């Protein structure tokens, strides 16, 4: 079971925007055949943005994460909660109406991430610590009143920093990822909202 209490505030002073938040989690994990485990965690986040007059909004953000892992048959014993810290620098840019360009670089540290157990395919192991660094860029543009295009690209360098696989890439995290989406509104064809 998990109970979380959180508080967040968004503040504005002229062109400055700030967000601060805090969360307290209470977790109880009771798996038959394993000792009961009670965990508490306090995490927070903070972000600061500045709206420039020509449509550019740079920002910086810091966040902590806490993700308990429940269920039997995942780890040999109770899994430790996955915890992380992230710092991100980025921007949001609206050069013309109907177009948005968003970009960011980030650095994330995660502890206790699940990975496949090479000795037993039915169980998982927890890596000591992984570091995920990356950059992403997204462009959203209204091409016609009925058509939007969304293109995105992300580069991710995710590596194990401690544990058995130091220096190796983190499994299931692609190094390059790209997408291109088209959204077409059928209003002109008599189908508003589709």
Short mmCIF file of N, CA and C in Angstrom, two decimals:
data_model
loop_
_atom_site.label_atom_id
_atom_site.label_comp_id
_atom_site.label_asym_id
_atom_site.label_seq_id
_atom_site.Cartn_x
_atom_site.Cartn_y
_atom_site.Cartn_z
N UNK A 1 0.85 -1.18 0.00
CA UNK A 1 0.00 0.00 0.00
C UNK A 1 0.89 1.23 0.00
N UNK A 2 0.37 2.30 -0.57
CA UNK A 2 1.13 3.54 -0.67
C UNK A 2 0.21 4.72 -0.43
N UNK A 3 0.64 5.64 0.43
CA UNK A 3 -0.08 6.87 0.68
C UNK A 3 0.88 8.01 0.41
N UNK A 4 0.45 8.97 -0.40
CA UNK A 4 1.29 10.11 -0.71
C UNK A 4 0.58 11.41 -0.41
N UNK A 5 1.29 12.35 0.19
CA UNK A 5 0.78 13.68 0.45
C UNK A 5 1.68 14.66 -0.29
N UNK A 6 1.07 15.57 -1.05
CA UNK A 6 1.90 16.50 -1.81
C UNK A 6 1.34 17.91 -1.75
N UNK A 7 2.23 18.86 -1.92
CA UNK A 7 1.87 20.28 -1.98
C UNK A 7 2.72 20.92 -3.06
N UNK A 8 2.10 21.83 -3.82
CA UNK A 8 2.82 22.49 -4.91
C UNK A 8 2.31 23.92 -5.04
N UNK A 9 3.20 24.82 -5.40
CA UNK A 9 2.81 26.21 -5.61
C UNK A 9 3.47 26.72 -6.87
N UNK A 10 2.71 27.45 -7.68
CA UNK A 10 3.25 28.11 -8.87
C UNK A 10 3.15 29.61 -8.62
N UNK A 11 4.28 30.30 -8.81
CA UNK A 11 4.33 31.73 -8.51
C UNK A 11 4.78 32.49 -9.75
N UNK A 12 4.33 33.74 -9.84
CA UNK A 12 4.73 34.59 -10.95
C UNK A 12 5.13 35.96 -10.39
N UNK A 13 6.24 36.48 -10.91
CA UNK A 13 6.68 37.84 -10.60
C UNK A 13 7.15 38.45 -11.92
N UNK A 14 6.28 39.25 -12.53
CA UNK A 14 6.60 39.80 -13.84
C UNK A 14 6.73 38.69 -14.86
N UNK A 15 7.89 38.61 -15.50
CA UNK A 15 8.14 37.57 -16.51
C UNK A 15 8.70 36.28 -15.90
N UNK A 16 8.99 36.27 -14.60
CA UNK A 16 9.53 35.09 -13.92
C UNK A 16 8.40 34.18 -13.48
N UNK A 17 8.58 32.87 -13.69
CA UNK A 17 7.66 31.86 -13.20
C UNK A 17 8.46 30.86 -12.37
N UNK A 18 7.92 30.48 -11.23
CA UNK A 18 8.59 29.49 -10.39
C UNK A 18 7.57 28.47 -9.91
N UNK A 19 8.01 27.22 -9.82
CA UNK A 19 7.19 26.14 -9.28
C UNK A 19 8.02 25.42 -8.23
N UNK A 20 7.44 25.22 -7.07
CA UNK A 20 8.09 24.42 -6.03
C UNK A 20 7.06 23.41 -5.52
N UNK A 21 7.54 22.22 -5.22
CA UNK A 21 6.64 21.18 -4.73
C UNK A 21 7.36 20.22 -3.82
N UNK A 22 6.61 19.59 -2.94
CA UNK A 22 7.16 18.60 -2.03
C UNK A 22 6.15 17.46 -1.90
N UNK A 23 6.66 16.25 -1.71
CA UNK A 23 5.79 15.08 -1.58
C UNK A 23 6.35 14.17 -0.49
N UNK A 24 5.45 13.64 0.34
CA UNK A 24 5.82 12.68 1.37
C UNK A 24 5.09 11.38 1.06
N UNK A 25 5.84 10.28 0.93
CA UNK A 25 5.26 8.96 0.65
C UNK A 25 5.44 8.06 1.85
N UNK A 26 4.39 7.27 2.12
CA UNK A 26 4.42 6.24 3.15
C UNK A 26 4.07 4.92 2.44
N UNK A 27 4.99 3.96 2.47
CA UNK A 27 4.81 2.71 1.74
C UNK A 27 4.93 1.54 2.69
N UNK A 28 4.00 0.59 2.57
CA UNK A 28 4.04 -0.65 3.32
C UNK A 28 4.01 -1.79 2.32
N UNK A 29 5.03 -2.65 2.38
CA UNK A 29 5.16 -3.77 1.44
C UNK A 29 5.19 -5.06 2.25
N UNK A 30 4.17 -5.89 2.09
CA UNK A 30 4.07 -7.12 2.86
C UNK A 30 3.82 -8.28 1.89
N UNK A 31 4.90 -8.96 1.50
CA UNK A 31 4.82 -10.09 0.58
C UNK A 31 4.93 -11.37 1.40
N UNK A 32 4.01 -12.29 1.18
CA UNK A 32 4.01 -13.53 1.94
C UNK A 32 5.35 -14.25 1.77
N UNK A 33 5.94 -14.66 2.87
CA UNK A 33 7.23 -15.36 2.83
C UNK A 33 8.42 -14.43 2.94
N UNK A 34 8.19 -13.10 2.93
CA UNK A 34 9.27 -12.12 3.08
C UNK A 34 8.95 -11.22 4.25
N UNK A 35 9.97 -10.63 4.86
CA UNK A 35 9.69 -9.72 5.97
C UNK A 35 8.95 -8.47 5.48
N UNK A 36 8.03 -7.97 6.31
CA UNK A 36 7.30 -6.74 5.97
C UNK A 36 8.29 -5.57 5.93
N UNK A 37 7.98 -4.62 5.09
CA UNK A 37 8.88 -3.48 4.93
C UNK A 37 8.06 -2.20 4.90
N UNK A 38 8.40 -1.26 5.75
CA UNK A 38 7.75 0.06 5.77
C UNK A 38 8.79 1.10 5.39
N UNK A 39 8.44 1.96 4.44
CA UNK A 39 9.37 2.95 3.92
C UNK A 39 8.70 4.31 3.88
N UNK A 40 9.47 5.33 4.16
CA UNK A 40 9.03 6.73 4.01
C UNK A 40 10.02 7.43 3.10
N UNK A 41 9.52 8.35 2.33
CA UNK A 41 10.42 9.13 1.47
C UNK A 41 9.85 10.52 1.26
N UNK A 42 10.73 11.49 1.27
CA UNK A 42 10.35 12.87 0.97
C UNK A 42 11.08 13.28 -0.30
N UNK A 43 10.34 13.74 -1.28
CA UNK A 43 10.92 14.19 -2.54
C UNK A 43 10.43 15.60 -2.84
N UNK A 44 11.16 16.28 -3.69
CA UNK A 44 10.78 17.65 -4.03
C UNK A 44 11.12 17.98 -5.47
N UNK A 45 10.62 19.10 -5.89
CA UNK A 45 10.95 19.60 -7.22
C UNK A 45 10.87 21.11 -7.23
N UNK A 46 11.65 21.71 -8.11
CA UNK A 46 11.65 23.16 -8.25
C UNK A 46 11.99 23.50 -9.69
N UNK A 47 11.34 24.52 -10.21
CA UNK A 47 11.59 24.95 -11.58
C UNK A 47 11.52 26.47 -11.64
N UNK A 48 12.31 27.04 -12.54
CA UNK A 48 12.33 28.48 -12.75
C UNK A 48 12.33 28.75 -14.24
N UNK A 49 11.41 29.63 -14.69
CA UNK A 49 11.29 29.99 -16.11
C UNK A 49 11.31 31.51 -16.24
N UNK A 50 11.75 31.98 -17.41
CA UNK A 50 11.71 33.41 -17.70
C UNK A 50 11.14 33.60 -19.09
N UNK A 51 10.07 34.38 -19.20
CA UNK A 51 9.41 34.62 -20.49
C UNK A 51 10.04 35.83 -21.17
N UNK A 52 10.80 35.59 -22.23
CA UNK A 52 11.38 36.68 -23.00
C UNK A 52 10.31 37.25 -23.93
N UNK A 53 10.42 38.52 -24.32
CA UNK A 53 9.34 39.16 -25.07
C UNK A 53 9.14 38.61 -26.49
N UNK A 54 10.10 37.89 -27.06
CA UNK A 54 9.97 37.42 -28.44
C UNK A 54 9.57 35.94 -28.53
N UNK A 55 8.90 35.41 -27.51
CA UNK A 55 8.36 34.05 -27.57
C UNK A 55 9.26 32.96 -27.06
N UNK A 56 10.43 33.30 -26.52
CA UNK A 56 11.36 32.30 -26.00
C UNK A 56 11.26 32.26 -24.48
N UNK A 57 11.14 31.05 -23.93
CA UNK A 57 11.06 30.87 -22.48
C UNK A 57 12.08 29.81 -22.06
N UNK A 58 13.27 30.23 -21.60
CA UNK A 58 14.23 29.25 -21.06
C UNK A 58 13.81 28.84 -19.65
N UNK A 59 14.23 27.62 -19.26
CA UNK A 59 13.89 27.15 -17.93
C UNK A 59 14.98 26.23 -17.40
N UNK A 60 14.96 26.05 -16.08
CA UNK A 60 15.80 25.08 -15.39
C UNK A 60 14.90 24.39 -14.37
N UNK A 61 15.10 23.09 -14.21
CA UNK A 61 14.29 22.35 -13.25
C UNK A 61 15.12 21.29 -12.55
N UNK A 62 14.76 21.02 -11.31
CA UNK A 62 15.38 19.97 -10.52
C UNK A 62 14.26 19.14 -9.90
N UNK A 63 14.38 17.83 -9.94
CA UNK A 63 13.33 16.98 -9.38
C UNK A 63 13.93 15.72 -8.78
N UNK A 64 13.27 15.22 -7.75
CA UNK A 64 13.62 13.95 -7.13
C UNK A 64 12.46 12.99 -7.36
N UNK A 65 12.76 11.69 -7.42
CA UNK A 65 11.70 10.71 -7.63
C UNK A 65 11.85 9.55 -6.63
N UNK A 66 10.72 8.93 -6.36
CA UNK A 66 10.64 7.78 -5.47
C UNK A 66 9.56 6.87 -6.03
N UNK A 67 9.93 5.65 -6.42
CA UNK A 67 8.99 4.74 -7.04
C UNK A 67 9.11 3.37 -6.39
N UNK A 68 8.20 3.03 -5.46
CA UNK A 68 8.27 1.70 -4.85
C UNK A 68 7.94 0.62 -5.86
N UNK A 69 8.57 -0.55 -5.69
CA UNK A 69 8.35 -1.68 -6.60
C UNK A 69 7.64 -2.76 -5.81
N UNK A 70 6.41 -3.06 -6.21
CA UNK A 70 5.58 -4.03 -5.50
C UNK A 70 5.50 -5.33 -6.28
N UNK A 71 5.13 -6.39 -5.59
CA UNK A 71 4.83 -7.66 -6.24
C UNK A 71 5.84 -8.73 -5.90
N UNK A 72 5.34 -9.95 -5.83
CA UNK A 72 6.23 -11.07 -5.59
C UNK A 72 6.73 -11.59 -6.92
N UNK A 73 7.85 -12.30 -6.91
CA UNK A 73 8.39 -12.86 -8.13
C UNK A 73 9.14 -11.87 -8.99
N UNK A 74 9.37 -10.65 -8.48
CA UNK A 74 10.14 -9.68 -9.25
C UNK A 74 11.60 -9.76 -8.82
N UNK A 75 11.86 -9.53 -7.55
CA UNK A 75 13.20 -9.67 -6.98
C UNK A 75 13.22 -10.92 -6.10
N UNK A 76 14.40 -11.42 -5.81
CA UNK A 76 14.51 -12.60 -4.96
C UNK A 76 13.94 -12.32 -3.57
N UNK A 77 14.11 -11.09 -3.07
CA UNK A 77 13.47 -10.65 -1.82
C UNK A 77 12.70 -9.37 -2.17
N UNK A 78 12.23 -8.63 -1.18
CA UNK A 78 11.54 -7.37 -1.47
C UNK A 78 12.48 -6.45 -2.25
N UNK A 79 11.94 -5.84 -3.27
CA UNK A 79 12.74 -4.88 -4.04
C UNK A 79 12.83 -3.56 -3.27
N UNK A 80 13.98 -2.92 -3.38
CA UNK A 80 14.12 -1.57 -2.83
C UNK A 80 13.41 -0.60 -3.77
N UNK A 81 12.95 0.50 -3.24
CA UNK A 81 12.30 1.51 -4.07
C UNK A 81 13.31 2.13 -5.03
N UNK A 82 12.85 2.42 -6.23
CA UNK A 82 13.70 3.11 -7.20
C UNK A 82 13.67 4.60 -6.87
N UNK A 83 14.85 5.22 -6.81
CA UNK A 83 14.96 6.63 -6.46
C UNK A 83 15.80 7.35 -7.50
N UNK A 84 15.54 8.62 -7.70
CA UNK A 84 16.28 9.35 -8.71
C UNK A 84 16.35 10.84 -8.44
N UNK A 85 17.27 11.47 -9.17
CA UNK A 85 17.42 12.93 -9.17
C UNK A 85 17.66 13.36 -10.60
N UNK A 86 17.05 14.49 -10.99
CA UNK A 86 17.19 14.98 -12.35
C UNK A 86 17.39 16.49 -12.37
N UNK A 87 18.28 16.93 -13.24
CA UNK A 87 18.46 18.35 -13.53
C UNK A 87 18.23 18.52 -15.03
N UNK A 88 17.45 19.52 -15.39
CA UNK A 88 17.14 19.74 -16.81
C UNK A 88 17.23 21.23 -17.14
N UNK A 89 17.84 21.53 -18.28
CA UNK A 89 17.88 22.89 -18.83
C UNK A 89 17.18 22.83 -20.17
N UNK A 90 16.31 23.78 -20.42
CA UNK A 90 15.60 23.72 -21.69
C UNK A 90 14.99 25.04 -22.08
N UNK A 91 14.22 24.98 -23.16
CA UNK A 91 13.54 26.18 -23.64
C UNK A 91 12.24 25.78 -24.33
N UNK A 92 11.32 26.73 -24.36
CA UNK A 92 10.09 26.63 -25.13
C UNK A 92 10.08 27.88 -26.00
N UNK A 93 9.86 27.71 -27.30
CA UNK A 93 9.94 28.83 -28.23
C UNK A 93 8.73 28.81 -29.16
N UNK A 94 8.03 29.93 -29.24
CA UNK A 94 6.90 30.09 -30.14
C UNK A 94 7.23 31.21 -31.13
N UNK A 95 7.93 30.87 -32.24
CA UNK A 95 8.37 31.91 -33.18
C UNK A 95 7.21 32.59 -33.91
N UNK A 96 6.18 31.83 -34.25
CA UNK A 96 5.00 32.36 -34.93
C UNK A 96 3.77 31.64 -34.37
N UNK A 97 2.59 32.23 -34.46
CA UNK A 97 1.40 31.53 -33.97
C UNK A 97 1.24 30.17 -34.67
N UNK A 98 0.94 29.14 -33.88
CA UNK A 98 0.73 27.81 -34.43
C UNK A 98 1.99 26.96 -34.50
N UNK A 99 3.14 27.51 -34.09
CA UNK A 99 4.40 26.75 -34.11
C UNK A 99 5.06 26.83 -32.75
N UNK A 100 5.50 25.68 -32.26
CA UNK A 100 6.22 25.62 -30.99
C UNK A 100 7.44 24.73 -31.16
N UNK A 101 8.56 25.18 -30.62
CA UNK A 101 9.81 24.41 -30.63
C UNK A 101 10.24 24.26 -29.17
N UNK A 102 10.41 23.02 -28.74
CA UNK A 102 10.81 22.74 -27.36
C UNK A 102 12.10 21.93 -27.38
N UNK A 103 13.05 22.30 -26.55
CA UNK A 103 14.30 21.57 -26.47
C UNK A 103 14.79 21.48 -25.05
N UNK A 104 15.57 20.43 -24.76
CA UNK A 104 16.09 20.26 -23.40
C UNK A 104 17.32 19.37 -23.40
N UNK A 105 18.17 19.58 -22.42
CA UNK A 105 19.24 18.65 -22.08
C UNK A 105 19.03 18.28 -20.61
N UNK A 106 19.36 17.04 -20.26
CA UNK A 106 19.09 16.60 -18.89
C UNK A 106 20.14 15.62 -18.42
N UNK A 107 20.21 15.49 -17.11
CA UNK A 107 21.13 14.57 -16.45
C UNK A 107 20.37 13.94 -15.29
N UNK A 108 20.21 12.62 -15.32
CA UNK A 108 19.42 11.90 -14.33
C UNK A 108 20.26 10.80 -13.69
N UNK A 109 20.15 10.66 -12.40
CA UNK A 109 20.77 9.55 -11.66
C UNK A 109 19.63 8.72 -11.08
N UNK A 110 19.66 7.41 -11.30
CA UNK A 110 18.65 6.51 -10.73
C UNK A 110 19.34 5.41 -9.94
N UNK A 111 18.77 5.07 -8.79
CA UNK A 111 19.26 3.97 -7.96
C UNK A 111 18.20 2.89 -7.92
N UNK A 112 18.63 1.64 -7.86
CA UNK A 112 17.76 0.47 -7.71
C UNK A 112 16.87 0.22 -8.92
N UNK A 113 17.33 0.53 -10.10
CA UNK A 113 16.57 0.28 -11.32
C UNK A 113 16.53 -1.22 -11.59
N UNK A 114 15.39 -1.74 -12.05
CA UNK A 114 15.26 -3.16 -12.34
C UNK A 114 15.95 -3.52 -13.65
N UNK A 115 16.56 -4.70 -13.67
CA UNK A 115 17.17 -5.25 -14.89
C UNK A 115 16.96 -6.76 -14.87
N UNK A 116 17.05 -7.38 -16.04
CA UNK A 116 16.87 -8.83 -16.14
C UNK A 116 17.99 -9.54 -15.37
N UNK A 117 17.64 -10.60 -14.65
CA UNK A 117 18.61 -11.40 -13.91
C UNK A 117 19.20 -12.43 -14.87
N UNK A 118 20.53 -12.32 -15.19
CA UNK A 118 21.11 -13.28 -16.13
C UNK A 118 21.10 -14.71 -15.61
N UNK A 119 21.04 -14.89 -14.29
CA UNK A 119 21.05 -16.23 -13.71
C UNK A 119 19.68 -16.87 -13.61
N UNK A 120 18.61 -16.05 -13.66
CA UNK A 120 17.25 -16.58 -13.54
C UNK A 120 16.31 -15.70 -14.35
N UNK A 121 15.84 -16.17 -15.50
CA UNK A 121 15.00 -15.33 -16.35
C UNK A 121 13.65 -14.98 -15.75
N UNK A 122 13.27 -15.64 -14.65
CA UNK A 122 11.98 -15.35 -14.02
C UNK A 122 12.07 -14.23 -12.98
N UNK A 123 13.29 -13.82 -12.63
CA UNK A 123 13.48 -12.77 -11.63
C UNK A 123 14.18 -11.57 -12.24
N UNK A 124 14.15 -10.48 -11.50
CA UNK A 124 14.89 -9.27 -11.87
C UNK A 124 15.92 -8.99 -10.79
N UNK A 125 16.93 -8.22 -11.16
CA UNK A 125 17.90 -7.73 -10.19
C UNK A 125 17.83 -6.22 -10.19
N UNK A 126 18.37 -5.62 -9.17
CA UNK A 126 18.41 -4.16 -9.12
C UNK A 126 19.83 -3.70 -9.32
N UNK A 127 20.03 -2.85 -10.33
CA UNK A 127 21.35 -2.29 -10.57
C UNK A 127 21.67 -1.30 -9.47
N UNK A 128 22.94 -1.09 -9.21
CA UNK A 128 23.32 -0.15 -8.16
C UNK A 128 22.91 1.26 -8.48
N UNK A 129 23.42 1.80 -9.59
CA UNK A 129 23.12 3.18 -9.96
C UNK A 129 23.29 3.32 -11.47
N UNK A 130 22.38 4.04 -12.10
CA UNK A 130 22.53 4.33 -13.52
C UNK A 130 22.47 5.84 -13.72
N UNK A 131 23.14 6.29 -14.78
CA UNK A 131 23.13 7.71 -15.13
C UNK A 131 22.59 7.83 -16.54
N UNK A 132 21.61 8.68 -16.70
CA UNK A 132 20.96 8.88 -17.99
C UNK A 132 21.11 10.35 -18.36
N UNK A 133 21.84 10.59 -19.43
CA UNK A 133 22.02 11.95 -19.94
C UNK A 133 21.45 12.01 -21.34
N UNK A 134 20.89 13.14 -21.69
CA UNK A 134 20.33 13.20 -23.02
C UNK A 134 19.93 14.60 -23.45
N UNK A 135 19.46 14.65 -24.68
CA UNK A 135 18.96 15.89 -25.27
C UNK A 135 17.76 15.54 -26.13
N UNK A 136 16.80 16.42 -26.17
CA UNK A 136 15.63 16.18 -27.00
C UNK A 136 15.15 17.48 -27.62
N UNK A 137 14.54 17.34 -28.79
CA UNK A 137 14.02 18.48 -29.53
C UNK A 137 12.68 18.08 -30.13
N UNK A 138 11.69 18.96 -30.01
CA UNK A 138 10.35 18.70 -30.53
C UNK A 138 9.86 19.94 -31.27
N UNK A 139 9.27 19.74 -32.44
CA UNK A 139 8.69 20.83 -33.22
C UNK A 139 7.23 20.49 -33.48
N UNK A 140 6.34 21.41 -33.14
CA UNK A 140 4.91 21.26 -33.37
C UNK A 140 4.48 22.42 -34.25
N UNK A 141 3.83 22.10 -35.38
CA UNK A 141 3.46 23.17 -36.29
C UNK A 141 2.09 22.92 -36.90
N UNK A 142 1.28 23.97 -36.95
CA UNK A 142 -0.01 23.91 -37.62
C UNK A 142 0.24 24.28 -39.08
N UNK A 143 0.16 23.28 -39.97
CA UNK A 143 0.47 23.48 -41.40
C UNK A 143 -0.72 24.12 -42.10
N UNK A 144 -1.91 23.62 -41.83
CA UNK A 144 -3.16 24.18 -42.34
C UNK A 144 -4.12 24.25 -41.16
N UNK A 145 -5.28 24.89 -41.32
CA UNK A 145 -6.22 24.90 -40.19
C UNK A 145 -6.64 23.50 -39.74
N UNK A 146 -6.51 22.50 -40.62
CA UNK A 146 -6.92 21.13 -40.27
C UNK A 146 -5.76 20.19 -39.97
N UNK A 147 -4.51 20.59 -40.22
CA UNK A 147 -3.38 19.66 -40.14
C UNK A 147 -2.27 20.19 -39.24
N UNK A 148 -1.89 19.37 -38.25
CA UNK A 148 -0.73 19.65 -37.40
C UNK A 148 0.32 18.58 -37.65
N UNK A 149 1.59 18.97 -37.66
CA UNK A 149 2.71 18.03 -37.73
C UNK A 149 3.51 18.15 -36.44
N UNK A 150 3.92 16.99 -35.92
CA UNK A 150 4.72 16.96 -34.70
C UNK A 150 5.92 16.06 -34.96
N UNK A 151 7.11 16.64 -34.89
CA UNK A 151 8.34 15.88 -35.08
C UNK A 151 9.20 15.97 -33.82
N UNK A 152 9.84 14.86 -33.46
CA UNK A 152 10.66 14.85 -32.25
C UNK A 152 11.87 13.95 -32.45
N UNK A 153 12.97 14.32 -31.78
CA UNK A 153 14.18 13.51 -31.78
C UNK A 153 14.78 13.56 -30.38
N UNK A 154 15.29 12.41 -29.92
CA UNK A 154 15.95 12.35 -28.61
C UNK A 154 17.21 11.51 -28.72
N UNK A 155 18.27 11.99 -28.08
CA UNK A 155 19.52 11.23 -27.94
C UNK A 155 19.67 10.94 -26.45
N UNK A 156 19.93 9.68 -26.11
CA UNK A 156 20.03 9.28 -24.70
C UNK A 156 21.29 8.44 -24.50
N UNK A 157 22.11 8.84 -23.55
CA UNK A 157 23.27 8.06 -23.14
C UNK A 157 22.98 7.54 -21.73
N UNK A 158 22.56 6.27 -21.64
CA UNK A 158 22.17 5.67 -20.36
C UNK A 158 23.16 4.57 -20.02
N UNK A 159 23.91 4.74 -18.93
CA UNK A 159 24.94 3.78 -18.57
C UNK A 159 24.86 3.41 -17.09
N UNK A 160 25.28 2.17 -16.81
CA UNK A 160 25.34 1.68 -15.44
C UNK A 160 26.58 2.27 -14.79
N UNK A 161 26.43 2.85 -13.59
CA UNK A 161 27.55 3.49 -12.89
C UNK A 161 28.08 2.67 -11.72
N UNK A 162 27.26 1.76 -11.18
CA UNK A 162 27.75 0.89 -10.11
C UNK A 162 27.00 -0.43 -10.17
N UNK A 163 27.59 -1.45 -9.61
CA UNK A 163 26.99 -2.78 -9.67
C UNK A 163 27.77 -3.68 -10.62
N UNK A 164 27.13 -4.74 -11.09
CA UNK A 164 27.82 -5.74 -11.90
C UNK A 164 28.15 -5.30 -13.33
N UNK A 165 27.42 -4.37 -13.89
CA UNK A 165 27.58 -4.02 -15.30
C UNK A 165 28.09 -2.60 -15.52
N UNK A 166 29.04 -2.17 -14.70
CA UNK A 166 29.55 -0.80 -14.78
C UNK A 166 30.03 -0.49 -16.20
N UNK A 167 29.61 0.67 -16.71
CA UNK A 167 30.03 1.12 -18.02
C UNK A 167 29.15 0.65 -19.17
N UNK A 168 28.32 -0.35 -18.94
CA UNK A 168 27.46 -0.85 -20.02
C UNK A 168 26.21 0.00 -20.14
N UNK A 169 25.63 -0.02 -21.35
CA UNK A 169 24.40 0.71 -21.59
C UNK A 169 23.25 0.07 -20.82
N UNK A 170 22.29 0.87 -20.41
CA UNK A 170 21.11 0.38 -19.70
C UNK A 170 20.19 -0.28 -20.71
N UNK A 171 19.77 -1.52 -20.39
CA UNK A 171 18.91 -2.24 -21.32
C UNK A 171 17.55 -1.54 -21.44
N UNK A 172 16.95 -1.70 -22.58
CA UNK A 172 15.63 -1.16 -22.96
C UNK A 172 15.57 0.36 -23.09
N UNK A 173 16.72 1.05 -23.03
CA UNK A 173 16.72 2.49 -23.24
C UNK A 173 17.41 2.76 -24.59
N UNK A 174 16.64 3.19 -25.62
CA UNK A 174 17.25 3.42 -26.93
C UNK A 174 18.19 4.63 -26.91
N UNK A 175 19.27 4.55 -27.69
CA UNK A 175 20.21 5.67 -27.76
C UNK A 175 19.65 6.79 -28.63
N UNK A 176 18.97 6.43 -29.72
CA UNK A 176 18.34 7.40 -30.61
C UNK A 176 16.87 7.06 -30.73
N UNK A 177 16.04 8.09 -30.70
CA UNK A 177 14.61 7.86 -30.87
C UNK A 177 14.04 9.06 -31.62
N UNK A 178 13.25 8.78 -32.65
CA UNK A 178 12.64 9.85 -33.45
C UNK A 178 11.19 9.49 -33.74
N UNK A 179 10.37 10.51 -33.90
CA UNK A 179 8.97 10.28 -34.24
C UNK A 179 8.46 11.43 -35.11
N UNK A 180 7.48 11.11 -35.93
CA UNK A 180 6.81 12.10 -36.76
C UNK A 180 5.34 11.76 -36.75
N UNK A 181 4.52 12.71 -36.32
CA UNK A 181 3.09 12.51 -36.21
C UNK A 181 2.36 13.55 -37.05
N UNK A 182 1.22 13.16 -37.58
CA UNK A 182 0.33 14.09 -38.26
C UNK A 182 -1.04 13.99 -37.60
N UNK A 183 -1.63 15.14 -37.29
CA UNK A 183 -2.99 15.18 -36.73
C UNK A 183 -3.87 15.95 -37.72
N UNK A 184 -4.93 15.30 -38.17
CA UNK A 184 -5.82 15.91 -39.15
C UNK A 184 -7.22 16.02 -38.54
N UNK A 185 -7.78 17.23 -38.56
CA UNK A 185 -9.12 17.47 -38.04
C UNK A 185 -10.13 17.31 -39.17
N UNK A 186 -11.23 16.60 -38.88
CA UNK A 186 -12.23 16.31 -39.91
C UNK A 186 -13.41 17.27 -39.86
N UNK A 187 -13.19 18.49 -39.36
CA UNK A 187 -14.26 19.48 -39.26
C UNK A 187 -14.83 19.79 -40.64
N UNK A 188 -13.97 19.97 -41.64
CA UNK A 188 -14.41 20.32 -43.01
C UNK A 188 -15.22 19.19 -43.64
N UNK A 189 -15.13 18.00 -43.09
CA UNK A 189 -15.88 16.85 -43.63
C UNK A 189 -17.13 16.57 -42.81
N UNK A 190 -17.53 17.53 -41.97
CA UNK A 190 -18.76 17.37 -41.19
C UNK A 190 -18.61 16.57 -39.93
N UNK A 191 -17.38 16.35 -39.47
CA UNK A 191 -17.15 15.57 -38.25
C UNK A 191 -16.36 16.40 -37.22
N UNK A 192 -17.04 17.39 -36.61
CA UNK A 192 -16.32 18.21 -35.61
C UNK A 192 -15.90 17.36 -34.42
N UNK A 193 -14.73 17.63 -33.90
CA UNK A 193 -14.21 16.90 -32.75
C UNK A 193 -13.51 15.62 -33.10
N UNK A 194 -13.44 15.27 -34.40
CA UNK A 194 -12.77 14.03 -34.82
C UNK A 194 -11.47 14.41 -35.51
#
